[in-house]
């Protein structure tokens, strides 16, 4: 339950108003914070250039991106990091992003075990690359077996190329 301070003296809302407010908050999308640290062992697998990581919430693996109504909600169901330079040499092992991004996630009452986070690595448009192109992607489930959002530090294998909606199971990605 959210305790709301009406004025600076510490008085709380009456219980009926507090109940309505907490019920409304339980049904609204909630923000989640994702910190993207490093894309490891890229070396010379991707060319020299600037890259961004795009995060999108999917209803399920190979499903559609989630959408919410409201001003600016589309921007918060899919977001990206700032461009990061990669020199593309064999001794430039990692792409260090080190940035936090925020997304809107369904409320606890609407969580499904199939909710998936899609991370795509895009090469930014440059003098050598006429358009932005996806060079790799990774997915992993956002909901645990206990129907709670996962939290912690995770590693996800990155697949080369554009996101493929042919994968139906997370275990097929690991093979």
mmCIF file of C-alpha atoms in Angstrom:
data_model
loop_
_atom_site.group_PDB
_atom_site.id
_atom_site.type_symbol
_atom_site.label_atom_id
_atom_site.label_comp_id
_atom_site.label_asym_id
_atom_site.label_seq_id
_atom_site.Cartn_x
_atom_site.Cartn_y
_atom_site.Cartn_z
ATOM 1 C CA UNK A 1 0.000 0.000 0.000
ATOM 2 C CA UNK A 2 1.293 3.424 -0.917
ATOM 3 C CA UNK A 3 1.260 5.995 1.874
ATOM 4 C CA UNK A 4 0.642 9.415 0.365
ATOM 5 C CA UNK A 5 1.547 12.592 2.223
ATOM 6 C CA UNK A 6 -1.172 15.198 1.533
ATOM 7 C CA UNK A 7 0.539 18.107 3.211
ATOM 8 C CA UNK A 8 3.872 18.736 4.864
ATOM 9 C CA UNK A 9 2.600 17.878 8.353
ATOM 10 C CA UNK A 10 2.499 14.123 7.750
ATOM 11 C CA UNK A 11 -1.273 13.559 7.616
ATOM 12 C CA UNK A 12 -2.314 10.628 5.480
ATOM 13 C CA UNK A 13 -5.256 10.373 3.145
ATOM 14 C CA UNK A 14 -8.476 8.984 4.636
ATOM 15 C CA UNK A 15 -8.631 5.211 4.305
ATOM 16 C CA UNK A 16 -11.281 5.238 1.540
ATOM 17 C CA UNK A 17 -9.221 7.591 -0.638
ATOM 18 C CA UNK A 18 -6.043 5.644 0.128
ATOM 19 C CA UNK A 19 -7.763 2.388 -0.912
ATOM 20 C CA UNK A 20 -8.963 3.932 -4.222
ATOM 21 C CA UNK A 21 -5.504 5.303 -4.928
ATOM 22 C CA UNK A 22 -3.765 2.002 -4.180
ATOM 23 C CA UNK A 23 -6.316 0.118 -6.327
ATOM 24 C CA UNK A 24 -5.674 2.512 -9.218
ATOM 25 C CA UNK A 25 -1.911 2.116 -8.842
ATOM 26 C CA UNK A 26 -2.182 -1.678 -8.790
ATOM 27 C CA UNK A 27 -3.915 -1.601 -12.185
ATOM 28 C CA UNK A 28 -1.495 0.827 -13.857
ATOM 29 C CA UNK A 29 1.750 -0.141 -15.617
ATOM 30 C CA UNK A 30 4.804 0.157 -13.445
ATOM 31 C CA UNK A 31 8.282 1.255 -14.463
ATOM 32 C CA UNK A 32 11.224 -1.118 -14.348
ATOM 33 C CA UNK A 33 14.897 -0.207 -14.459
ATOM 34 C CA UNK A 34 17.307 -2.174 -16.633
ATOM 35 C CA UNK A 35 21.031 -1.554 -16.462
ATOM 36 C CA UNK A 36 22.961 -2.648 -19.531
ATOM 37 C CA UNK A 37 26.642 -2.939 -18.684
ATOM 38 C CA UNK A 38 28.645 -4.733 -21.359
ATOM 39 C CA UNK A 39 28.325 -6.712 -24.564
ATOM 40 C CA UNK A 40 31.236 -9.093 -24.109
ATOM 41 C CA UNK A 41 33.595 -10.726 -26.605
ATOM 42 C CA UNK A 42 32.473 -8.823 -29.688
ATOM 43 C CA UNK A 43 36.067 -8.268 -30.862
ATOM 44 C CA UNK A 44 36.048 -7.980 -34.648
ATOM 45 C CA UNK A 45 32.680 -9.737 -35.096
ATOM 46 C CA UNK A 46 31.018 -6.370 -35.668
ATOM 47 C CA UNK A 47 32.531 -3.551 -37.742
ATOM 48 C CA UNK A 48 33.814 -0.253 -36.453
ATOM 49 C CA UNK A 49 31.068 2.238 -35.669
ATOM 50 C CA UNK A 50 28.570 3.490 -33.128
ATOM 51 C CA UNK A 51 26.009 1.123 -31.603
ATOM 52 C CA UNK A 52 22.844 1.423 -29.541
ATOM 53 C CA UNK A 53 21.016 -1.238 -27.534
ATOM 54 C CA UNK A 54 17.233 -1.212 -27.995
ATOM 55 C CA UNK A 55 15.074 -2.862 -25.308
ATOM 56 C CA UNK A 56 11.490 -3.910 -26.050
ATOM 57 C CA UNK A 57 8.930 -5.803 -23.958
ATOM 58 C CA UNK A 58 7.216 -8.620 -25.859
ATOM 59 C CA UNK A 59 3.985 -10.340 -24.864
ATOM 60 C CA UNK A 60 5.743 -13.671 -25.477
ATOM 61 C CA UNK A 61 8.722 -15.035 -27.362
ATOM 62 C CA UNK A 62 8.051 -14.366 -31.070
ATOM 63 C CA UNK A 63 5.084 -12.239 -29.978
ATOM 64 C CA UNK A 64 4.073 -8.631 -30.425
ATOM 65 C CA UNK A 65 5.548 -5.673 -28.513
ATOM 66 C CA UNK A 66 3.445 -4.448 -25.592
ATOM 67 C CA UNK A 67 1.564 -1.168 -26.026
ATOM 68 C CA UNK A 68 -0.016 1.117 -23.446
ATOM 69 C CA UNK A 69 -2.374 4.001 -23.995
ATOM 70 C CA UNK A 70 -1.476 7.479 -22.859
ATOM 71 C CA UNK A 71 0.871 10.291 -23.690
ATOM 72 C CA UNK A 72 4.415 9.061 -24.178
ATOM 73 C CA UNK A 73 3.598 5.469 -23.250
ATOM 74 C CA UNK A 74 4.846 4.097 -26.584
ATOM 75 C CA UNK A 75 8.252 5.544 -25.850
ATOM 76 C CA UNK A 76 8.366 3.666 -22.541
ATOM 77 C CA UNK A 77 7.573 0.201 -23.898
ATOM 78 C CA UNK A 78 10.554 0.341 -26.223
ATOM 79 C CA UNK A 79 13.621 2.423 -25.467
ATOM 80 C CA UNK A 80 17.305 2.612 -26.330
ATOM 81 C CA UNK A 81 20.673 3.553 -24.925
ATOM 82 C CA UNK A 82 22.932 6.351 -26.133
ATOM 83 C CA UNK A 83 25.289 5.540 -29.031
ATOM 84 C CA UNK A 84 28.522 3.851 -27.945
ATOM 85 C CA UNK A 85 31.657 3.650 -30.098
ATOM 86 C CA UNK A 86 33.287 0.315 -30.977
ATOM 87 C CA UNK A 87 36.574 0.224 -32.882
ATOM 88 C CA UNK A 88 36.043 -3.256 -34.375
ATOM 89 C CA UNK A 89 39.604 -4.502 -33.779
ATOM 90 C CA UNK A 90 40.459 -7.960 -32.469
ATOM 91 C CA UNK A 91 41.762 -6.546 -29.157
ATOM 92 C CA UNK A 92 38.652 -4.375 -28.599
ATOM 93 C CA UNK A 93 36.872 -7.212 -26.839
ATOM 94 C CA UNK A 94 33.845 -5.512 -25.267
ATOM 95 C CA UNK A 95 31.244 -2.891 -26.060
ATOM 96 C CA UNK A 96 30.869 -1.071 -22.737
ATOM 97 C CA UNK A 97 27.422 0.558 -22.521
ATOM 98 C CA UNK A 98 27.052 1.189 -18.775
ATOM 99 C CA UNK A 99 23.645 2.828 -18.940
ATOM 100 C CA UNK A 100 20.265 2.451 -17.226
ATOM 101 C CA UNK A 101 17.067 2.433 -19.246
ATOM 102 C CA UNK A 102 13.473 2.416 -18.049
ATOM 103 C CA UNK A 103 10.472 0.539 -19.448
ATOM 104 C CA UNK A 104 6.801 0.225 -18.501
ATOM 105 C CA UNK A 105 5.892 -3.245 -17.333
ATOM 106 C CA UNK A 106 2.383 -4.660 -16.745
ATOM 107 C CA UNK A 107 1.112 -4.528 -13.149
ATOM 108 C CA UNK A 108 1.463 -7.611 -10.948
ATOM 109 C CA UNK A 109 -2.151 -8.613 -11.590
ATOM 110 C CA UNK A 110 -1.518 -8.839 -15.358
ATOM 111 C CA UNK A 111 1.896 -10.539 -15.371
ATOM 112 C CA UNK A 112 2.129 -13.637 -17.521
ATOM 113 C CA UNK A 113 4.984 -16.155 -17.503
ATOM 114 C CA UNK A 114 5.551 -15.528 -21.211
ATOM 115 C CA UNK A 115 6.544 -11.854 -20.790
ATOM 116 C CA UNK A 116 9.895 -11.431 -22.561
ATOM 117 C CA UNK A 117 12.563 -8.736 -22.832
ATOM 118 C CA UNK A 118 14.103 -8.314 -26.299
ATOM 119 C CA UNK A 119 17.500 -6.587 -26.518
ATOM 120 C CA UNK A 120 18.711 -5.635 -29.991
ATOM 121 C CA UNK A 121 22.109 -4.177 -30.898
ATOM 122 C CA UNK A 122 21.863 -1.691 -33.775
ATOM 123 C CA UNK A 123 24.698 -0.223 -35.801
ATOM 124 C CA UNK A 124 23.978 3.483 -36.235
ATOM 125 C CA UNK A 125 23.811 5.124 -39.624
ATOM 126 C CA UNK A 126 27.199 6.504 -40.720
ATOM 127 C CA UNK A 127 29.241 7.392 -43.756
ATOM 128 C CA UNK A 128 29.837 3.682 -44.457
ATOM 129 C CA UNK A 129 26.432 2.385 -43.362
ATOM 130 C CA UNK A 130 23.510 4.045 -45.199
ATOM 131 C CA UNK A 131 20.816 2.886 -42.720
ATOM 132 C CA UNK A 132 20.621 1.642 -39.136
ATOM 133 C CA UNK A 133 20.860 -2.141 -39.062
ATOM 134 C CA UNK A 134 20.449 -4.790 -36.412
ATOM 135 C CA UNK A 135 23.659 -6.753 -35.850
ATOM 136 C CA UNK A 136 22.562 -8.893 -32.894
ATOM 137 C CA UNK A 137 19.759 -9.672 -30.479
ATOM 138 C CA UNK A 138 19.075 -11.446 -27.205
ATOM 139 C CA UNK A 139 15.890 -12.380 -25.342
ATOM 140 C CA UNK A 140 15.114 -13.615 -21.868
ATOM 141 C CA UNK A 141 12.005 -14.071 -19.723
ATOM 142 C CA UNK A 142 11.048 -11.293 -17.320
ATOM 143 C CA UNK A 143 8.782 -13.320 -15.027
ATOM 144 C CA UNK A 144 9.969 -16.058 -12.680
ATOM 145 C CA UNK A 145 8.177 -19.307 -11.915
ATOM 146 C CA UNK A 146 6.605 -17.546 -8.903
ATOM 147 C CA UNK A 147 4.896 -14.951 -11.176
ATOM 148 C CA UNK A 148 7.217 -12.188 -9.978
ATOM 149 C CA UNK A 149 9.450 -9.930 -12.012
ATOM 150 C CA UNK A 150 13.012 -11.168 -12.058
ATOM 151 C CA UNK A 151 15.733 -9.104 -10.452
ATOM 152 C CA UNK A 152 19.462 -9.542 -10.342
ATOM 153 C CA UNK A 153 22.395 -9.773 -12.701
ATOM 154 C CA UNK A 154 21.939 -11.818 -15.881
ATOM 155 C CA UNK A 155 23.870 -12.814 -18.972
ATOM 156 C CA UNK A 156 22.089 -13.490 -22.242
ATOM 157 C CA UNK A 157 23.596 -15.048 -25.383
ATOM 158 C CA UNK A 158 23.561 -12.675 -28.367
ATOM 159 C CA UNK A 159 22.453 -14.075 -31.721
ATOM 160 C CA UNK A 160 23.803 -12.498 -34.903
ATOM 161 C CA UNK A 161 21.572 -10.711 -37.393
ATOM 162 C CA UNK A 162 18.011 -9.431 -37.153
ATOM 163 C CA UNK A 163 15.534 -10.676 -34.560
ATOM 164 C CA UNK A 164 13.933 -13.885 -35.728
ATOM 165 C CA UNK A 165 10.356 -14.563 -34.682
ATOM 166 C CA UNK A 166 10.816 -18.258 -35.573
ATOM 167 C CA UNK A 167 12.099 -19.112 -32.089
ATOM 168 C CA UNK A 168 9.182 -20.284 -29.959
ATOM 169 C CA UNK A 169 11.028 -21.542 -26.857
ATOM 170 C CA UNK A 170 13.864 -20.035 -24.820
ATOM 171 C CA UNK A 171 15.578 -23.417 -24.751
ATOM 172 C CA UNK A 172 15.879 -23.402 -28.590
ATOM 173 C CA UNK A 173 17.967 -20.205 -28.360
ATOM 174 C CA UNK A 174 20.483 -21.854 -26.049
ATOM 175 C CA UNK A 175 21.055 -24.754 -28.472
#
